[in-house]
PDB file of C-alpha atoms in Angstrom:
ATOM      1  CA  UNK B  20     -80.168 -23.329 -53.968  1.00 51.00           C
ATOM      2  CA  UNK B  21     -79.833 -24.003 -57.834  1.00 52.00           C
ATOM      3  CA  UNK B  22     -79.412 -20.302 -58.684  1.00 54.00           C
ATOM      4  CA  UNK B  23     -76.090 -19.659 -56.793  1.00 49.00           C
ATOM      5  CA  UNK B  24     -74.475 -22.941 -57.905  1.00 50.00           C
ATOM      6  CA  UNK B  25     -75.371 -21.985 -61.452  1.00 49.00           C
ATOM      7  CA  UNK B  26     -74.248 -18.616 -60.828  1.00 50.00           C
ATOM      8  CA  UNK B  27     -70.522 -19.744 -59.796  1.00 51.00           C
ATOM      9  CA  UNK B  28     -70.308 -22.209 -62.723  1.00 51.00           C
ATOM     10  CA  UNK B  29     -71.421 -18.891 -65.098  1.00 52.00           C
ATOM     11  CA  UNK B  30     -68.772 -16.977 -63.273  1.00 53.00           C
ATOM     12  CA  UNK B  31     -66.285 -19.591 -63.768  1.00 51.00           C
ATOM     13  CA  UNK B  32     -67.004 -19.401 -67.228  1.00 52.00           C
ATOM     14  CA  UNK B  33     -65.773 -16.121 -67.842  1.00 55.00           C
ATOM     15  CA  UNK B  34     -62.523 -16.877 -66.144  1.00 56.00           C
ATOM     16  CA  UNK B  35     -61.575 -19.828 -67.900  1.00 55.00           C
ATOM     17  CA  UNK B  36     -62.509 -19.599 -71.508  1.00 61.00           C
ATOM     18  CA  UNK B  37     -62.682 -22.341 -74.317  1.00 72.00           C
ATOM     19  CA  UNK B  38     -59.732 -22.357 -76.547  1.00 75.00           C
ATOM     20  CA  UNK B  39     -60.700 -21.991 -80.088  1.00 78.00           C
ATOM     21  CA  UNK B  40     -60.230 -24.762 -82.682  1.00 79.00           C
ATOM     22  CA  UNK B  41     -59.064 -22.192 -85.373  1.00 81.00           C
ATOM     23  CA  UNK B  42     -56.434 -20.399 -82.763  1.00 79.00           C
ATOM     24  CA  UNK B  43     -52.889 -20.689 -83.898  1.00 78.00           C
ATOM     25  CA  UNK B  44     -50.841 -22.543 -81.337  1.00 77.00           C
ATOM     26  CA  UNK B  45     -48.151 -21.891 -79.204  1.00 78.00           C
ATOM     27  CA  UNK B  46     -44.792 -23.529 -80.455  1.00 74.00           C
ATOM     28  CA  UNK B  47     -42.710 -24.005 -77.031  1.00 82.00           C
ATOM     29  CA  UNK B  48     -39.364 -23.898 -78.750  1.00 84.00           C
ATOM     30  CA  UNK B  49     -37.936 -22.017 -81.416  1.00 83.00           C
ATOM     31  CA  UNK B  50     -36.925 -24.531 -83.875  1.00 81.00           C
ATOM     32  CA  UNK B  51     -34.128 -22.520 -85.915  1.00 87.00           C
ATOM     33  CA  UNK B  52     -32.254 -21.895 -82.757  1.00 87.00           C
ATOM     34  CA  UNK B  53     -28.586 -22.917 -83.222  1.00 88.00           C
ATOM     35  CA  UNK B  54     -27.053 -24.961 -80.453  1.00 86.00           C
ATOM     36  CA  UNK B  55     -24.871 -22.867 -78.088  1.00 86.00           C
ATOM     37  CA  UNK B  56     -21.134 -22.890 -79.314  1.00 86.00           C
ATOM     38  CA  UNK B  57     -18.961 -24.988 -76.358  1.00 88.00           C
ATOM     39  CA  UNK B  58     -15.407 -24.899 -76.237  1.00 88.00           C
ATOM     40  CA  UNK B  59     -13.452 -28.129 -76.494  1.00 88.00           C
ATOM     41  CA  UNK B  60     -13.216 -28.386 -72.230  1.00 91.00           C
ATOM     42  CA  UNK B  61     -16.925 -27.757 -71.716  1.00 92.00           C
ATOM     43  CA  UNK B  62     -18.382 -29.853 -74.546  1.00 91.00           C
ATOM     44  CA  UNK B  63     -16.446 -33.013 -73.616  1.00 91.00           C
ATOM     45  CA  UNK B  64     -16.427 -32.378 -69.838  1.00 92.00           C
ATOM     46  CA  UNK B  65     -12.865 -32.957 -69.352  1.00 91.00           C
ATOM     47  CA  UNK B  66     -11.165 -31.728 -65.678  1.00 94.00           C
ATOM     48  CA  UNK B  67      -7.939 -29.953 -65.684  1.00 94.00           C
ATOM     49  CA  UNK B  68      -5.398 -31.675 -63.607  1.00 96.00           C
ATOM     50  CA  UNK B  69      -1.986 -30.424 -62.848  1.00 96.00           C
ATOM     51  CA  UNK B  70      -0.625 -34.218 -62.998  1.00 96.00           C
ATOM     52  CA  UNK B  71      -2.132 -34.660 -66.343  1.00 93.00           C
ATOM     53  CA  UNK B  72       0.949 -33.938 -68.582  1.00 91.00           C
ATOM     54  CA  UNK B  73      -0.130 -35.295 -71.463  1.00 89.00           C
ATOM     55  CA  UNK B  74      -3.589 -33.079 -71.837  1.00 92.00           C
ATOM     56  CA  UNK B  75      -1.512 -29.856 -71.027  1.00 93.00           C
ATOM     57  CA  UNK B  76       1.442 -30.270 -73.387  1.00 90.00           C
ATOM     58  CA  UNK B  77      -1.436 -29.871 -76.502  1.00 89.00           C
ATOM     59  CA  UNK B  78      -1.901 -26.677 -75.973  1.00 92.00           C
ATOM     60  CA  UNK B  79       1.545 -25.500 -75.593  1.00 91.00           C
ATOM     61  CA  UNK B  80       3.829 -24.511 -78.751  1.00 87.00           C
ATOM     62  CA  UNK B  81       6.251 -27.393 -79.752  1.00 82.00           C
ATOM     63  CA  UNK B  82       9.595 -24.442 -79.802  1.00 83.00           C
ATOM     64  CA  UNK B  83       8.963 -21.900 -77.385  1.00 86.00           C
ATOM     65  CA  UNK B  84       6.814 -23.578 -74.508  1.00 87.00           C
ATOM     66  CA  UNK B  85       3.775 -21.007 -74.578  1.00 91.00           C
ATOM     67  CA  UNK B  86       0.773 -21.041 -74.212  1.00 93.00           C
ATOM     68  CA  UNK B  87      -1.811 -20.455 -77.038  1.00 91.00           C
ATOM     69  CA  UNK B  88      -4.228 -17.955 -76.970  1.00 91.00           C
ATOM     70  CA  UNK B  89      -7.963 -18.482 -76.935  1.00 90.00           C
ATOM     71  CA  UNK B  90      -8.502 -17.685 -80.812  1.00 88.00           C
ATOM     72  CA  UNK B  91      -6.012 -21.289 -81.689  1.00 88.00           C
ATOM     73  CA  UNK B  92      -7.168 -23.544 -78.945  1.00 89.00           C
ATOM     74  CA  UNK B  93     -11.269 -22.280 -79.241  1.00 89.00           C
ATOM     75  CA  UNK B  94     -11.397 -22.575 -74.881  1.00 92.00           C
ATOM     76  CA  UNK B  95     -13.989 -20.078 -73.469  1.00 93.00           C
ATOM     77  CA  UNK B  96     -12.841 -17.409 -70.775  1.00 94.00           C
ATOM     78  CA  UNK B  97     -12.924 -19.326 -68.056  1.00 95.00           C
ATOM     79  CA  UNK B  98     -11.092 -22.264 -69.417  1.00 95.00           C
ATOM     80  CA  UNK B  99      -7.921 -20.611 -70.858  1.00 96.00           C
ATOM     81  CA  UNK B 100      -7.535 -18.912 -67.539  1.00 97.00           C
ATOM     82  CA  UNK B 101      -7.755 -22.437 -65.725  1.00 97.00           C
ATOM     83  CA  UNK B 102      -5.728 -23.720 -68.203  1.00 96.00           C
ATOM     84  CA  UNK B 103      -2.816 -21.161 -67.756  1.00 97.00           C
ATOM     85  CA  UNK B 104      -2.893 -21.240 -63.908  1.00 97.00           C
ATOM     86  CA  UNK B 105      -3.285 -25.616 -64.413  1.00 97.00           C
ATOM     87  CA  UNK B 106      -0.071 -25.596 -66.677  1.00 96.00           C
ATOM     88  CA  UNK B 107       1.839 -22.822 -64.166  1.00 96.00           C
ATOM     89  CA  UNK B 108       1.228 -25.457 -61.220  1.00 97.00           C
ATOM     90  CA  UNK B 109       2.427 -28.290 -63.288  1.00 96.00           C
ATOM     91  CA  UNK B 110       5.577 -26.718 -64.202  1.00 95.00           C
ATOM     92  CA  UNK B 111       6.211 -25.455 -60.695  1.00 95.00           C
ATOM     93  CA  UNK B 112       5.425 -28.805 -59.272  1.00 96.00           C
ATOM     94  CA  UNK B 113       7.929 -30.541 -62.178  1.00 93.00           C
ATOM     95  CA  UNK B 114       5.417 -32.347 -64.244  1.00 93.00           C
ATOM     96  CA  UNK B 115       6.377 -30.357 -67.139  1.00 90.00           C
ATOM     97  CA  UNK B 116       9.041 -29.146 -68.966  1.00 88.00           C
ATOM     98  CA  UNK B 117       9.311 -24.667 -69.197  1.00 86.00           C
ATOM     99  CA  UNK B 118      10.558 -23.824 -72.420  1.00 82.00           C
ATOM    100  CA  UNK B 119       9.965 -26.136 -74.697  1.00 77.00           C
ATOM    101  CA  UNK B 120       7.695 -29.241 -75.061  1.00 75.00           C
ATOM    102  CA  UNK B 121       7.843 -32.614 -73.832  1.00 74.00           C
ATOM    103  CA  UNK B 122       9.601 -34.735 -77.210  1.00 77.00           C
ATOM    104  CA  UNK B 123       7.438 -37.724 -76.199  1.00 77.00           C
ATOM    105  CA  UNK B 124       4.081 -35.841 -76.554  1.00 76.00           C
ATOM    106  CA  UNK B 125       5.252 -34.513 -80.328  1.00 75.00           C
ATOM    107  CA  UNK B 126       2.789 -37.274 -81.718  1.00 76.00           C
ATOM    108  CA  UNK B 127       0.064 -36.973 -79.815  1.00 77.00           C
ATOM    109  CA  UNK B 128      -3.066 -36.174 -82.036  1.00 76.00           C
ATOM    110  CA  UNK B 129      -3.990 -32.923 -81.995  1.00 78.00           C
ATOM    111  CA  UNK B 130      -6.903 -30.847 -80.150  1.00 79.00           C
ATOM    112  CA  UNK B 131      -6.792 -27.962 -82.934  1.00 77.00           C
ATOM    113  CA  UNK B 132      -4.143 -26.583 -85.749  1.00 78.00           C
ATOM    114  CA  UNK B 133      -1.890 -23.877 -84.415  1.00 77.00           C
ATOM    115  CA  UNK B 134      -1.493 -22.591 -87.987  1.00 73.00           C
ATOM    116  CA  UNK B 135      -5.337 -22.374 -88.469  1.00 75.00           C
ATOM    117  CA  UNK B 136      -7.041 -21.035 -85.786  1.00 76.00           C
ATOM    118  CA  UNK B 137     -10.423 -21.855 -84.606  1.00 73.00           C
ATOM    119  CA  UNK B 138     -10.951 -17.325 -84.733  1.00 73.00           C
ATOM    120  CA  UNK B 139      -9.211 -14.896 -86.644  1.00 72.00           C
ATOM    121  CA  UNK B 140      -6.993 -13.175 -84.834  1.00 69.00           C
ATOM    122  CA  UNK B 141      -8.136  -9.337 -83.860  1.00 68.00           C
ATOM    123  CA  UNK B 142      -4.486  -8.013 -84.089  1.00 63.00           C
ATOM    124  CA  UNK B 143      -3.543 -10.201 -87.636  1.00 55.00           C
TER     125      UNK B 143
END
């Protein structure tokens, strides 16, 4: 009866091995990684509203009322195009102005510097 319950502790053995003291170990995460770059929307967690005036009206152009591109306002893919479609609702629904931007927003601080964007420009 002692032989097959030494057996199965042998055979266990072989399945399971020590580890050994002079092994290098196993780092579970890579130190040097760089954090993943957020945009501005994402990082903070901020919802786009249509009735939120005040939030849209920073990233339209003070003289002509448009939009800025991705590479001056730093958004990811998904929130530019939310953006644009958040601002087109506003103005439809009148909480903004079309062509040019609201004078009482003009001193807001600002998200980002429309005259040094966050990426070069591919067409500049």
């Amino acid at each position: 009866m002692f032989i097959g319950v030494t057996r199965i502790f042998d055979s266990a053995r072989c399945f399971y091995p020590e580890k050994d003291p002079d092994a290098p170990t196993e780092v579970v995460y890579n130190p040097y990684k760089k954090e993943d770059r957020k945009c501005l929307l994402c990082r903070t967690g901020v919802e786009l509203d249509y009735k939120n005036a005040r939030l849209l009206q920073q990233f339209v152009s003070t003289f002509s009322g448009r939009v800025y591109d991705r590479h001056i306002t730093g958004l990811c893919d998904h929130q530019q195009k939310r953006l644009v479609e958040t601002i087109s609702l506003s103005r439809k629904a009148g909480y903004m102005p079309i062509f040019v931007k609201d004078p009482k927003y003009t001193r807001d601080p600002k998200l980002f510097d429309p005259l040094r964007p966050i990426r070069p420009h591919s067409f500049a």
